[in-house]
Short mmCIF file of C-alpha atoms in Angstrom, two decimals:
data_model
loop_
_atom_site.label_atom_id
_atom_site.label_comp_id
_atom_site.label_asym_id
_atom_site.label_seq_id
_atom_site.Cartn_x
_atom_site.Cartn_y
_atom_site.Cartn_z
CA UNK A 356 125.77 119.44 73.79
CA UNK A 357 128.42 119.93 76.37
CA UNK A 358 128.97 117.70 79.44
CA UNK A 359 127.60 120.85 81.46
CA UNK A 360 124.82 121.48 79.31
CA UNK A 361 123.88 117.13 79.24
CA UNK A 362 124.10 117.59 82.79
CA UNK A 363 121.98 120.18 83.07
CA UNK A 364 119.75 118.68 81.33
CA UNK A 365 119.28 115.83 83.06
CA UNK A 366 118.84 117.21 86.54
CA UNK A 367 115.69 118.81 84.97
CA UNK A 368 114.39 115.84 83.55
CA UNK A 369 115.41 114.08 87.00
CA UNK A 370 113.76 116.62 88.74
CA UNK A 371 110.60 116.49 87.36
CA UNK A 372 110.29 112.51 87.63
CA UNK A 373 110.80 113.53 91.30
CA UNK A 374 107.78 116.04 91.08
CA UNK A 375 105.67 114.03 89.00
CA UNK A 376 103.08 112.86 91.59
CA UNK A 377 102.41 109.33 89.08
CA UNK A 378 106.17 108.43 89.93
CA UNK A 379 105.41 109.45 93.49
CA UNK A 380 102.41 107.02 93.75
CA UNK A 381 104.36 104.47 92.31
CA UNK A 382 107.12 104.60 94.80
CA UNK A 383 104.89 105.27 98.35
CA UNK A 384 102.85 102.53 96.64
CA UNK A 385 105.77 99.89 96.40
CA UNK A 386 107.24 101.10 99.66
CA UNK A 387 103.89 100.52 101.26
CA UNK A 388 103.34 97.06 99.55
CA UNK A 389 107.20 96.10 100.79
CA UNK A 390 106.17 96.83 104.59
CA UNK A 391 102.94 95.42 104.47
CA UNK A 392 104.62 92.24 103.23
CA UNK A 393 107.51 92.12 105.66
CA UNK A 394 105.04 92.75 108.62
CA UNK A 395 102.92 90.05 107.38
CA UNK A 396 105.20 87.89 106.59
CA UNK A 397 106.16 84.71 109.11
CA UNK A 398 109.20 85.19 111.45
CA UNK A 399 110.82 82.39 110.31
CA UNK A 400 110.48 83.24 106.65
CA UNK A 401 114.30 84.98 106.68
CA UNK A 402 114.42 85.04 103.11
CA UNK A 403 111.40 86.55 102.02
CA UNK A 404 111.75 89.18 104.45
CA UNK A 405 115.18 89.59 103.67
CA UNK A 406 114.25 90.02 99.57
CA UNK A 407 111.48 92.94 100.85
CA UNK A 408 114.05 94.80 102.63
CA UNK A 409 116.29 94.70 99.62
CA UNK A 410 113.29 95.91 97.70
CA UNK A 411 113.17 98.64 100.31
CA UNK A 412 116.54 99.16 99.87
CA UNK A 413 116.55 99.28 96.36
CA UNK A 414 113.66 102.21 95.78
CA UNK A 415 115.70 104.57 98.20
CA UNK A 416 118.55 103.87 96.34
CA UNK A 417 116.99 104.69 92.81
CA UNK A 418 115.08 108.06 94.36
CA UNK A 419 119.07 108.84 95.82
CA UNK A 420 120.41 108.39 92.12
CA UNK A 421 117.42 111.09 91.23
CA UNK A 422 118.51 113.55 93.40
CA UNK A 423 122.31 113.03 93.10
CA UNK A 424 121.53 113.82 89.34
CA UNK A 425 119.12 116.95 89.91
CA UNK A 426 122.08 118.27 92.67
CA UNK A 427 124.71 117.71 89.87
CA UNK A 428 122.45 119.51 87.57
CA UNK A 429 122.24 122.62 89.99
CA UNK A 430 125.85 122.54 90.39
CA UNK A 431 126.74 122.68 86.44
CA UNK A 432 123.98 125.20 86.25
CA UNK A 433 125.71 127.43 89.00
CA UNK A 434 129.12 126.91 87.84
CA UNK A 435 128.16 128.26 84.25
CA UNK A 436 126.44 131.00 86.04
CA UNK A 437 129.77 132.04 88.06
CA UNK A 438 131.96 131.38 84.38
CA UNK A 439 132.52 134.68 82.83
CA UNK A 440 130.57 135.78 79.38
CA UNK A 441 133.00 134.84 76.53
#
């Protein structure tokens, strides 16, 4: 398989972890159970709140690296699309 083809590839299978509403639960679910925790949490308590908004931090940052992977897909995709028919 082709770097174009691989790439391809994986922006599907990125795209449906994005869809699939299991991996959506999961991540409102974690997000939810960060914000509860930093809201409870004491004032004075810097580093526990500090480690849930790194956790914050860090699902945004893994549903970014989703999408960059399902836009790089599209973009292969079009490209071959534009490449003439050999």
């Amino acid at each position: 398989m082709d770097k174009a083809q691989e790439a391809i590839a994986r922006g599907h299978r990125a795209d449906a972890l994005l869809s699939d509403p299991l991996m959506s639960e999961a991540f409102d679910k974690l997000e939810k159970a960060y914000f509860d925790g930093w809201k409870a949490s004491d004032l004075r308590d810097t580093a526990g709140r500090e480690q849930l908004f790194i956790a914050v931090g860090q699902l945004n940052k893994i549903r970014d690296h989703l999408k960059s992977i399902v836009r790089d897909g599209k973009v292969e995709q079009a490209t071959l699309a534009l490449k003439p028919q050999e």
